[in-house]
Tab-separated table of C-alpha atoms in Angstrom:
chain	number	residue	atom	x	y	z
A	2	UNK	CA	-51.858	19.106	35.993
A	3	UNK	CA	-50.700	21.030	38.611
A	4	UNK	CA	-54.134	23.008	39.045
A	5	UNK	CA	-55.648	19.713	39.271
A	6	UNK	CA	-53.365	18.910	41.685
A	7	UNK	CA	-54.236	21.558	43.999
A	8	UNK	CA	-57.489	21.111	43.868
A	9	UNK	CA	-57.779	17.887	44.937
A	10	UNK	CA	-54.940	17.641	47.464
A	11	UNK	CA	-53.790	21.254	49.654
A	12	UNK	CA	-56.882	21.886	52.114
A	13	UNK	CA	-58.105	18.431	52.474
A	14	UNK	CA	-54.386	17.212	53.022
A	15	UNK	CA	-54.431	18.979	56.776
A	16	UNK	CA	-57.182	17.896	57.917
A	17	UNK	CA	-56.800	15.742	61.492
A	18	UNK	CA	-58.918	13.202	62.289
A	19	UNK	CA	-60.913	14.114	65.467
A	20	UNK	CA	-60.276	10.344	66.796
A	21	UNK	CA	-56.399	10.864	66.756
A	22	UNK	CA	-57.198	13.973	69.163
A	23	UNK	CA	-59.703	11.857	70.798
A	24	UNK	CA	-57.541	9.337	72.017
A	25	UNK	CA	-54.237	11.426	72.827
A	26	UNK	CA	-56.884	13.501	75.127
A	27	UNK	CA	-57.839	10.369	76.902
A	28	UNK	CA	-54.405	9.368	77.281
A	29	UNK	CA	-53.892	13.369	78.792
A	30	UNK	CA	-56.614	12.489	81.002
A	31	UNK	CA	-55.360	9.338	82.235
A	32	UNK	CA	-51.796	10.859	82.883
A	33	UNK	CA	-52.689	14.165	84.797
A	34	UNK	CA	-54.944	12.260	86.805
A	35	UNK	CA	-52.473	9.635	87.617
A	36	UNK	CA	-50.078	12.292	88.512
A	37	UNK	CA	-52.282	14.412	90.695
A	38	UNK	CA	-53.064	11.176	92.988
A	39	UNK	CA	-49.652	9.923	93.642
A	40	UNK	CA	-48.572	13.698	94.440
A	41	UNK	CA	-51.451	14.231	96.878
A	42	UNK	CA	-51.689	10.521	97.948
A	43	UNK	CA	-48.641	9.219	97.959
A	44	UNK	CA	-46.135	12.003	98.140
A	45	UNK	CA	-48.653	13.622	100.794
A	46	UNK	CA	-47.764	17.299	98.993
A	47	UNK	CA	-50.381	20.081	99.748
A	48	UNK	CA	-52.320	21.127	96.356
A	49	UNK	CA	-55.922	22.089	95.250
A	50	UNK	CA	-57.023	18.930	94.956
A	51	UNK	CA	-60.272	19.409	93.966
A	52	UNK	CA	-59.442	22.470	91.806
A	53	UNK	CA	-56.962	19.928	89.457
A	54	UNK	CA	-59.480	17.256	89.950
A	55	UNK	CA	-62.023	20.079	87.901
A	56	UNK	CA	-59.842	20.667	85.477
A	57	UNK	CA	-59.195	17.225	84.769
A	58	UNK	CA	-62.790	16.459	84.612
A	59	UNK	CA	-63.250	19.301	82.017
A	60	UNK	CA	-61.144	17.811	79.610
A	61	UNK	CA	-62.533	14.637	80.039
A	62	UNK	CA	-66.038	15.971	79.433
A	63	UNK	CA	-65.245	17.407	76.660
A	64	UNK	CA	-63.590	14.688	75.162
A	65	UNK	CA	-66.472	12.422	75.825
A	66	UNK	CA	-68.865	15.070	74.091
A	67	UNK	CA	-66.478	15.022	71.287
A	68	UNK	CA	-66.628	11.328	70.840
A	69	UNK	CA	-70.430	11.274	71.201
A	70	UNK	CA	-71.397	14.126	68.540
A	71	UNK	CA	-69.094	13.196	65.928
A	72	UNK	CA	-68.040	10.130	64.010
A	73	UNK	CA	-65.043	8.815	64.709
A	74	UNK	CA	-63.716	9.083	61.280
A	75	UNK	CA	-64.639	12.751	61.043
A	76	UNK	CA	-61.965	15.167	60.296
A	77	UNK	CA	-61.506	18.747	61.697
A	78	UNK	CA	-61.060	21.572	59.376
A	79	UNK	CA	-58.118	23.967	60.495
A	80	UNK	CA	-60.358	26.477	62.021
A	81	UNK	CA	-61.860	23.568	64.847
A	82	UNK	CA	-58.961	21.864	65.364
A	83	UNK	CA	-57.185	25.138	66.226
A	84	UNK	CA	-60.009	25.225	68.883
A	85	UNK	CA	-59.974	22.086	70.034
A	86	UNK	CA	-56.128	22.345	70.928
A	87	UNK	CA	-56.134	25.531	72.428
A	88	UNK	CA	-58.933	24.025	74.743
A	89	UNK	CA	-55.998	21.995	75.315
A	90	UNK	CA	-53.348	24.236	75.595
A	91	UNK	CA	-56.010	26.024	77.988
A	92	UNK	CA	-56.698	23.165	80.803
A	93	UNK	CA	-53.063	22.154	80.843
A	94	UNK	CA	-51.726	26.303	81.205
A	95	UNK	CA	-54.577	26.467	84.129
A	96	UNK	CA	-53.611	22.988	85.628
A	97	UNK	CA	-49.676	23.910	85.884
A	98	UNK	CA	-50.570	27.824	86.767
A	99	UNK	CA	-51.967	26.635	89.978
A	100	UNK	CA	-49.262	23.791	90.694
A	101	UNK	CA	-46.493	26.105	90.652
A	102	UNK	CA	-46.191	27.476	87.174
A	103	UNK	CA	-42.669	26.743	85.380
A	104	UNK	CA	-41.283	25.554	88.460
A	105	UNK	CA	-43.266	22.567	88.042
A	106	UNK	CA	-41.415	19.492	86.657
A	107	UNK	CA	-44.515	18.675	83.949
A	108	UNK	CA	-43.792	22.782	82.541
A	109	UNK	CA	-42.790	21.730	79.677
A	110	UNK	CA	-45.820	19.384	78.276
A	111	UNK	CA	-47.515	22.504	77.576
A	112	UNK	CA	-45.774	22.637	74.232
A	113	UNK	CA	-47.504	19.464	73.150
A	114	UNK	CA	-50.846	21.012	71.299
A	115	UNK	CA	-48.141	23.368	69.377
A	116	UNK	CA	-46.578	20.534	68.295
A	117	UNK	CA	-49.271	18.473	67.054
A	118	UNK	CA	-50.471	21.817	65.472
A	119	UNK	CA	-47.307	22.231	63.082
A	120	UNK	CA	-47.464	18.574	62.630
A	121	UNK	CA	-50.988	18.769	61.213
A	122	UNK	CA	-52.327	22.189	60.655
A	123	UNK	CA	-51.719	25.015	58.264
A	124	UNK	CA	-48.624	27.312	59.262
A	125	UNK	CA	-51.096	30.429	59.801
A	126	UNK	CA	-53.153	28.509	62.876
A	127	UNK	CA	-50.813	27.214	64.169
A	128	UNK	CA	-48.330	30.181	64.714
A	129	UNK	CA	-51.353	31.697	66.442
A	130	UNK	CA	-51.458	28.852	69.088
A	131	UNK	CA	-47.957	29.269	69.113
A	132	UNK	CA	-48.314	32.748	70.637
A	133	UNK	CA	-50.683	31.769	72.722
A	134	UNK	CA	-48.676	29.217	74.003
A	135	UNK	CA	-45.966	31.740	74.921
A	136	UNK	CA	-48.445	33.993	76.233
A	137	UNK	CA	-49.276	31.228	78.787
A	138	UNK	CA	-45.640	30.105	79.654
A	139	UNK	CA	-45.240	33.782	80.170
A	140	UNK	CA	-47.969	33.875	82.830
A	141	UNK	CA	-46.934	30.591	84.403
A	142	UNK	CA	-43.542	32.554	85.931
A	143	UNK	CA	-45.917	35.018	87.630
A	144	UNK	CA	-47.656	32.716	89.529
A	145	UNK	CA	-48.960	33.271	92.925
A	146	UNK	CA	-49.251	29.125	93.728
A	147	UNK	CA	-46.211	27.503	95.206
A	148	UNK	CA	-45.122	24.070	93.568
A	149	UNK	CA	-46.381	21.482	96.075
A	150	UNK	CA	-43.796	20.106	98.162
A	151	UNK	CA	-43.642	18.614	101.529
A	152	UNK	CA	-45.588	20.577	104.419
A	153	UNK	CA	-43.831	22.991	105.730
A	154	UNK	CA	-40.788	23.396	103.701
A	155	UNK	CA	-41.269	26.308	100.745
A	156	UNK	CA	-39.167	25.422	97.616
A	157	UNK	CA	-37.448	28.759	96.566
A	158	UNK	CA	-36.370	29.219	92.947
A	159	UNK	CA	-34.079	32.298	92.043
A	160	UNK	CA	-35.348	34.655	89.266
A	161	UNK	CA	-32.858	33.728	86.890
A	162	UNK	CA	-33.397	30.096	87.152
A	163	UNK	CA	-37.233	31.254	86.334
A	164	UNK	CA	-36.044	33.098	83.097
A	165	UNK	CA	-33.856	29.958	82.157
A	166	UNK	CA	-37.066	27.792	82.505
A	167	UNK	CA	-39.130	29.763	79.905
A	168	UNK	CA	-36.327	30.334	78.205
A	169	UNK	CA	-35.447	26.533	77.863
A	170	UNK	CA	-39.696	25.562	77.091
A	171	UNK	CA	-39.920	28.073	74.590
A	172	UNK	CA	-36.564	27.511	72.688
A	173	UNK	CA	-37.776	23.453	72.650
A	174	UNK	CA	-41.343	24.506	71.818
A	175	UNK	CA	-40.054	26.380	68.950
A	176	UNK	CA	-37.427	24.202	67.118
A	177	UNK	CA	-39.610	21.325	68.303
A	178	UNK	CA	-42.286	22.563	66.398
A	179	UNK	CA	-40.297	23.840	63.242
A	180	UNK	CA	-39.007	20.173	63.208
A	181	UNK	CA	-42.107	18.737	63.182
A	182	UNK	CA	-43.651	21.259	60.026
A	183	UNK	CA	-40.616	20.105	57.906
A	184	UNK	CA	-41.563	16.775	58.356
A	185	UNK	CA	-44.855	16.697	58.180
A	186	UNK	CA	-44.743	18.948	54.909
A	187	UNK	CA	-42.178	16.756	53.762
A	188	UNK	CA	-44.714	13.851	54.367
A	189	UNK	CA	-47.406	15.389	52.850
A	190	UNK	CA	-45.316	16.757	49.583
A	191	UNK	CA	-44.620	13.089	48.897
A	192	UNK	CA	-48.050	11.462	49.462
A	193	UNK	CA	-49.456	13.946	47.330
A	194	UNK	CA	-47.091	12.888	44.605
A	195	UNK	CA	-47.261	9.341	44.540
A	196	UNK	CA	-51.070	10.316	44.691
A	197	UNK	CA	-50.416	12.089	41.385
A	198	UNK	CA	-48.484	9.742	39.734
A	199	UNK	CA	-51.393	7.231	40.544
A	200	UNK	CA	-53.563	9.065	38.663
A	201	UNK	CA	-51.278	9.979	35.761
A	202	UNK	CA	-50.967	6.086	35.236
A	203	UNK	CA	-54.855	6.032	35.950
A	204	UNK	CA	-55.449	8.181	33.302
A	205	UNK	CA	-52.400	6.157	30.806
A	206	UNK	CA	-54.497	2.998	31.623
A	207	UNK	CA	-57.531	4.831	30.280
A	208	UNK	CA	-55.830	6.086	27.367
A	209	UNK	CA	-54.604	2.005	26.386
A	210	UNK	CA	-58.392	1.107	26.730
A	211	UNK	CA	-59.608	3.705	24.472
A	212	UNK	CA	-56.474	2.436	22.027
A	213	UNK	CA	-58.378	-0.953	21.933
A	214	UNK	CA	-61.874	0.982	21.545
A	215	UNK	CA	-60.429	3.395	18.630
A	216	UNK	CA	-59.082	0.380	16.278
A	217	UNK	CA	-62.241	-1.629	17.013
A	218	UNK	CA	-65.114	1.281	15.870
A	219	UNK	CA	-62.102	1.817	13.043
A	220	UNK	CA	-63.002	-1.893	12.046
A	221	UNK	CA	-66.939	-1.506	12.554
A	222	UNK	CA	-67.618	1.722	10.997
A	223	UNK	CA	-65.361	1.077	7.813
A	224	UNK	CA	-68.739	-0.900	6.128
A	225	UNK	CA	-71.204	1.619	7.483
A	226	UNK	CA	-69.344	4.560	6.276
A	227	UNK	CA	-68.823	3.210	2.681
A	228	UNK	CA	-72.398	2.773	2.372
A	229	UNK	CA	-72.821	6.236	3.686
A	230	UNK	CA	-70.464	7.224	0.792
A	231	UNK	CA	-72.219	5.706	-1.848
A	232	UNK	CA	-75.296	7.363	-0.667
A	233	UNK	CA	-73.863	10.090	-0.797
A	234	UNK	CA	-72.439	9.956	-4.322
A	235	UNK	CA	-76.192	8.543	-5.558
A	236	UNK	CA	-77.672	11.362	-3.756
A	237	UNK	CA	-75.136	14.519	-5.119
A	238	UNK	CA	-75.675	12.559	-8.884
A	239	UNK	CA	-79.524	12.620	-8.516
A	240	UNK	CA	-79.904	15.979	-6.654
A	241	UNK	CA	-76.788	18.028	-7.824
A	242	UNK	CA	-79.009	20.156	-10.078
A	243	UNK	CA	-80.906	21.045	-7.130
A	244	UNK	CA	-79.816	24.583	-5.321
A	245	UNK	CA	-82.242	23.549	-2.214
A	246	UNK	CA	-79.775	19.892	-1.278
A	247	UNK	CA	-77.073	20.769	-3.795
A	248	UNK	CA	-74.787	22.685	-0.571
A	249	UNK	CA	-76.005	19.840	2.017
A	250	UNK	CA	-75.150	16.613	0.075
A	251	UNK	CA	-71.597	18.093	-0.703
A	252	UNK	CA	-70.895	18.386	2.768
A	253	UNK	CA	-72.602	15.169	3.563
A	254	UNK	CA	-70.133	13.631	1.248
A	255	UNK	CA	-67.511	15.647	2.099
A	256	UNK	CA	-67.724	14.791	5.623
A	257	UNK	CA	-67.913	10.909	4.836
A	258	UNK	CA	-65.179	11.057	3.132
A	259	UNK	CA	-62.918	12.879	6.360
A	260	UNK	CA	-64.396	10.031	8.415
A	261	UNK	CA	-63.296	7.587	6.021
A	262	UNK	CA	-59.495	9.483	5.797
A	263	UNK	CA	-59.394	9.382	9.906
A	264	UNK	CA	-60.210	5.776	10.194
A	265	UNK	CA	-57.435	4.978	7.430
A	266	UNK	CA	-54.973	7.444	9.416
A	267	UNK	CA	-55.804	5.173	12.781
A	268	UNK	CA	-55.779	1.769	10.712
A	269	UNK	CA	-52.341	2.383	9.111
A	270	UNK	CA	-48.854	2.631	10.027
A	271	UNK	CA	-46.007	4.924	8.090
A	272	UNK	CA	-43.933	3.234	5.971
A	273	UNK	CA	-39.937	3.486	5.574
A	274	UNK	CA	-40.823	4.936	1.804
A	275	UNK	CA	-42.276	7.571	3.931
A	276	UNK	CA	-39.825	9.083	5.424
A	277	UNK	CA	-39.361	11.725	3.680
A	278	UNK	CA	-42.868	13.171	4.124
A	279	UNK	CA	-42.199	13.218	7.924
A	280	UNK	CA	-40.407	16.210	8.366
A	281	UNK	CA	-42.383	19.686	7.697
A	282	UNK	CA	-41.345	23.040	9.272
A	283	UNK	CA	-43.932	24.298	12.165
A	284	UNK	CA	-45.807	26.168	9.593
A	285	UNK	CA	-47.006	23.254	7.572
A	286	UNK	CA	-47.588	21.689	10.751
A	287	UNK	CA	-50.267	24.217	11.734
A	288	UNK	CA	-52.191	24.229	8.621
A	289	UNK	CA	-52.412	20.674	8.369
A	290	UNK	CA	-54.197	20.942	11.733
A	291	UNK	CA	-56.478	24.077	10.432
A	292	UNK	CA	-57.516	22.736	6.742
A	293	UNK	CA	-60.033	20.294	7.840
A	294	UNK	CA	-61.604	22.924	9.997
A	295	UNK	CA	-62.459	25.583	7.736
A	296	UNK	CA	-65.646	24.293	6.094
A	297	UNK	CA	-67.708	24.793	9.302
A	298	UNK	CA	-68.979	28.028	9.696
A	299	UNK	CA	-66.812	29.183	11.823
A	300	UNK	CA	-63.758	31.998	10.652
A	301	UNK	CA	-60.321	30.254	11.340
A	302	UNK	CA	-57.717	32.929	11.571
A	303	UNK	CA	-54.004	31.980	11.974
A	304	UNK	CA	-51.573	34.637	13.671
A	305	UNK	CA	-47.678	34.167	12.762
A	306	UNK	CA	-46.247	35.961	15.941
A	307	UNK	CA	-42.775	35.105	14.878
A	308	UNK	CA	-40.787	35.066	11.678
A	309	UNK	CA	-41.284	31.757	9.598
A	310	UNK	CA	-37.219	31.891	8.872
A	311	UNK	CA	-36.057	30.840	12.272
A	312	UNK	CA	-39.606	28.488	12.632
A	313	UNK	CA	-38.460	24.769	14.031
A	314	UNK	CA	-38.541	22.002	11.665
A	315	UNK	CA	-39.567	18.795	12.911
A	316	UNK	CA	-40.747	15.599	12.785
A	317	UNK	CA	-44.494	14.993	11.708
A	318	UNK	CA	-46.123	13.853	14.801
A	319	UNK	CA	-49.959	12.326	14.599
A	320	UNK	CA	-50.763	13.082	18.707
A	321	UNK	CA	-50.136	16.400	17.396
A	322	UNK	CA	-51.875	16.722	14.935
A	323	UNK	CA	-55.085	15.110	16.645
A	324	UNK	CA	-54.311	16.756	19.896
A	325	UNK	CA	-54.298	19.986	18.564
A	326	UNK	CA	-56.803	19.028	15.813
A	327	UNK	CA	-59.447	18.460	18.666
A	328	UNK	CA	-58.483	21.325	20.659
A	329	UNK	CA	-59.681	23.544	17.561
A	330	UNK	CA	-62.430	21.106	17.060
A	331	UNK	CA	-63.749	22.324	20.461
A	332	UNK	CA	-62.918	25.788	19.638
A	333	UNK	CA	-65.187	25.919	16.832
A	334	UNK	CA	-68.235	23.586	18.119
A	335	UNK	CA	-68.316	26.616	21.688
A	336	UNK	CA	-67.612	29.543	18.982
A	337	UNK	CA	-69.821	32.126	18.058
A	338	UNK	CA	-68.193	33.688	15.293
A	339	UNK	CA	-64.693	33.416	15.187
A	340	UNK	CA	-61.617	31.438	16.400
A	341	UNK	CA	-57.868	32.426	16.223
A	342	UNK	CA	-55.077	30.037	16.406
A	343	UNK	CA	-51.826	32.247	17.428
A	344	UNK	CA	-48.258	30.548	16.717
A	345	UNK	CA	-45.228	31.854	18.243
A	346	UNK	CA	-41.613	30.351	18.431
A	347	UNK	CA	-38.918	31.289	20.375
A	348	UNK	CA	-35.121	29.802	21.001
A	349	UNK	CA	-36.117	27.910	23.829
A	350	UNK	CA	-40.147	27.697	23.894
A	351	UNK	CA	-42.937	27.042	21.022
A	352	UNK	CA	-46.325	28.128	21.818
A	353	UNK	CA	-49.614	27.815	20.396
A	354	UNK	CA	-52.630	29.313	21.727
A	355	UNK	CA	-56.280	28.351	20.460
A	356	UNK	CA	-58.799	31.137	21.907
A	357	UNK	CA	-62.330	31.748	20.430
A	358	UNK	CA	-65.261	33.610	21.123
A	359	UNK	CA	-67.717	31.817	22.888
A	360	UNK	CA	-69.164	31.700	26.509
A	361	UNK	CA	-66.008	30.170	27.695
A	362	UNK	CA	-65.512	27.588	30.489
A	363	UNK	CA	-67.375	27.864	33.556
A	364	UNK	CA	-65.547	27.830	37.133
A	365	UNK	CA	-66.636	24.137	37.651
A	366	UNK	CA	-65.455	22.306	34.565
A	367	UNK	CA	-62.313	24.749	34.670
A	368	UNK	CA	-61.167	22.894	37.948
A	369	UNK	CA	-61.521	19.242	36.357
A	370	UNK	CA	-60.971	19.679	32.682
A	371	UNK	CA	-59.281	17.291	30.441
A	372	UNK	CA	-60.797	14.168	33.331
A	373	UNK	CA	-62.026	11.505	31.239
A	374	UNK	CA	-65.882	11.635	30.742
A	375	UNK	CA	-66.036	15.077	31.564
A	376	UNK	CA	-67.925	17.659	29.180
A	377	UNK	CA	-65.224	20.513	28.224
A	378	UNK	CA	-68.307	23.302	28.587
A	379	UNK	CA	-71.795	23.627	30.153
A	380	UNK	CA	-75.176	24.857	28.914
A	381	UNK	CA	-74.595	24.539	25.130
A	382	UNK	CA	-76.513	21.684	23.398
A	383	UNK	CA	-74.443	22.486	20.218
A	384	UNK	CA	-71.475	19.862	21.148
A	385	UNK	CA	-72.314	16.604	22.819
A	386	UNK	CA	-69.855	13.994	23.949
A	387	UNK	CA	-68.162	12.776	27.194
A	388	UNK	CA	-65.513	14.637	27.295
A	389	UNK	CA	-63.147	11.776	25.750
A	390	UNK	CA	-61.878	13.792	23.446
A	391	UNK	CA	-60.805	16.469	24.917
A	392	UNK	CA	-58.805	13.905	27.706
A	393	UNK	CA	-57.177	12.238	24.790
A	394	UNK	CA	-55.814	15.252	23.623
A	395	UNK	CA	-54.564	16.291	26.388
A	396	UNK	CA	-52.845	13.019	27.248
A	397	UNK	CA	-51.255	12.767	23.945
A	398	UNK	CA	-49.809	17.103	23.927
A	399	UNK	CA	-48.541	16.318	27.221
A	400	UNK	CA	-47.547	12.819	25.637
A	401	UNK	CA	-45.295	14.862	23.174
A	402	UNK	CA	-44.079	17.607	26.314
A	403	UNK	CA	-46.134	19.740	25.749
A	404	UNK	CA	-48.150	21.650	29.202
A	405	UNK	CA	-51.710	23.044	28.719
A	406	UNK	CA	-53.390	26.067	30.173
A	407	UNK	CA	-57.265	26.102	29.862
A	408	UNK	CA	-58.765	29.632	31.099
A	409	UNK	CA	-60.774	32.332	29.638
A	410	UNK	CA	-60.505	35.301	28.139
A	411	UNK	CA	-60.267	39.129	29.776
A	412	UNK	CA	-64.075	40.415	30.192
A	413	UNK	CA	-63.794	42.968	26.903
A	414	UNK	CA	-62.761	40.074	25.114
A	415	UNK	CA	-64.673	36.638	26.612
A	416	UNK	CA	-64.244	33.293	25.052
A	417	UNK	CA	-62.191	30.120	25.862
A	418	UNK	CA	-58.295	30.094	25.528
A	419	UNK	CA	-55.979	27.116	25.284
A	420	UNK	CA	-52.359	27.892	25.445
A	421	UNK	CA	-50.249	24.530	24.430
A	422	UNK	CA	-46.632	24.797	24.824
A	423	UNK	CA	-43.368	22.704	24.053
A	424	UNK	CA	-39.844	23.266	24.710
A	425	UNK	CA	-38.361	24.233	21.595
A	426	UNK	CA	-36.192	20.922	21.154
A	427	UNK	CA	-39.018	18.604	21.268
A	428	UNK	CA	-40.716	20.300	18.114
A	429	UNK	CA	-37.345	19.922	16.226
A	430	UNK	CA	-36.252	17.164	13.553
A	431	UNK	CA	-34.137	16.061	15.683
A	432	UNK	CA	-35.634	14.905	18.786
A	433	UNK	CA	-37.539	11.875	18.110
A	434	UNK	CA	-41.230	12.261	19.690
């Protein structure tokens, strides 16, 4: 789940919409202008009017261009919006470095595109604006400009005042922006798990409709199959003799008869005179899972990593035994020769791992398997389906507590591998499952 996770949440979770930008900009706009016209209009204080006025005009420019080119639901990637605010940080460095530089009263709004930045953007782009935004407060207490005030008066400011002033912006900038990353990844953490837990019940409210589906074809294919059987027996009576069919109508039957034995597994409940046929050690467990499998073809081999005196003994659970009963399924329908189903138990961990020696998974379905109606391989014609299956195992291992890990094999040795794994107590007698 958790590779899953990543892959549809992380990068596209940082993305900012360009029309949030958009409008702040405008509001910028608005403000500086505001503020340049009451301090040369109303306040009468010498400045380069028509030098702020430029500026100003720039960012509204650009802002308009932005608005025209792009929708306005389109989001920046990390890489543009890191441009787009240090446009920003840009105009309004320029705009205070020739208004007095930290001496000016409005300093300190040049730590606004850091903050957005950490608010919105990964941690490596934005500590690179955040330089550059120190860089800039840096310059601002060189600057040549005097801070407009009335004519003829010069507004001195001693030197340590000046390193008290960038020393004040960039402590705020700083924890300011800090503040804002914890919160926003705090934000982001929890959308992206109540986004997760939507589609773990997404994928439980598939799971019920399939229920519904599995005990209706139960009821449908009982007749079809008992013909089938019959046919079957008719067929293995008349032919038997025959070495050409003899081999194919034993399996034919064979196989009718495991569809049949499914059908009654998903038709019936246990019964209290049962019980005792519910418990079986880890062991028994495992080759129930492997018997039906070993008339295909295909050589099964079981590894016993660990001793069978200390294996767990628990309850007989039918997810799995389907779960892991389809999971070797797949195995051998992708295999080319061989498939090896590896047990190991620990104290605190059982682990069973289902590898075989096929083409393995490719990169794409590796990203969404175990989705519903999703094929578990590509580019083999050998094993149809939708994919159900392989969701519905999955659903009912993890069901049980178990976690899954689907990858493939080193290059000397390709093939699929499934690693399925439960803490020890949920395998044991126990721990009802």
């Amino acid at each position: 789940m958790s590779m899953e996770l990543s892959a549809k949440f992380g990068p596209s979770s940082r993305r900012l919409r360009l029309e949030t930008l958009v409008r702040l900009r405008w509001v910028a706009v608005a403000g500086q202008a505001l503020t340049v016209m009451v301090v040369a209009f109303w306040f009468d204080f010498p400045l380069p009017l028509a030098t702020c006025l430029g500026l100003i005009g720039a960012l509204a420019a650009a802002n308009a261009l932005l608005s025209f080119a792009f929708p306005s639901t389109y989001r920046l990637e990390p890489a543009a919006a890191l441009a787009v605010l240090a446009l920003d940080l840009f105009q309004m460095g320029a705009l205070l470095f020739i208004t007095g530089g930290l001496n000016n009263p409005f300093a300190p709004l040049i730590c606004v595109p850091v903050i957005i930045s950490f608010a919105s953007q990964p941690r490596r782009h934005s500590t690179a604006l955040l330089i550059t935004a120190v860089g800039f407060i840096t310059l601002l207490a060189f600057t040549p400009y005097p801070l407009p005030w009335f004519e003829g008066r010069h507004l001195d400011v001693h030197p340590l005042m000046q390193v008290g002033m960038w020393c004040s912006i960039v402590s705020m900038m700083a924890f300011a922006a800090f503040y804002a990353y914890r919160v926003s990844q705090e934000a982001t953490l929890l959308a992206d798990a109540l986004t997760a837990t939507e589609l773990i019940l997404q994928r439980e409210q598939h799971l019920h409709q399939l229920d519904g589906l599995a005990a209706a074809a139960a009821h449908e294919l009982g007749t079809p199959l008992a013909t089938i059987s019959v046919v079957a027996k008719e067929m293995e009576r008349e032919l038997g003799e025959d070495d050409r069919f003899r081999e194919d109508v034993q399996l034919l039957r064979s196989q009718s008869e495991r569809c049949r034995d499914i059908l009654r597994r998903l038709t019936s409940l246990p019964s209290e005179g049962e019980a005792h046929m519910r418990v079986l050690p880890l062991s028994s467990m495992i080759e129930e899972v492997l018997a039906p499998h070993r008339e295909f073809g295909i050589k099964v081999d079981l590894v016993e990593l660990s001793d069978r005196a200390t294996e767990p003994v628990g309850t007989r659970n039918a997810a799995i035994l389907y779960g892991l009963g389809n999971l070797l399924e797949n195995a051998i329908d992708y295999a080319s020769n061989k498939v090896i189903v590896s047990v190991e138990h620990t104290a605190s961990h059982v682990t069973v791992t289902i590898e075989d020696d096929g083409a393995g998974f490719s990169a794409g379905v590796l990203q969404r398997i175990g989705e519903p109606y999703v094929t578990s391989r590509q580019g083999d014609a050998r094993a149809g389906g939708l994919g159900l299956g392989l969701f519905i195992a999955k659903t009912l291992l993890e069901r049980s507590g178990a976690s899954l890990r689907f990858e493939n094999g080193a290059s000397e040795h390709p093939g699929a591998r499934v690693i399925v794994s439960w803490p020890r107590e949920f395998m044991e007698a126990n721990t009802p499952l």
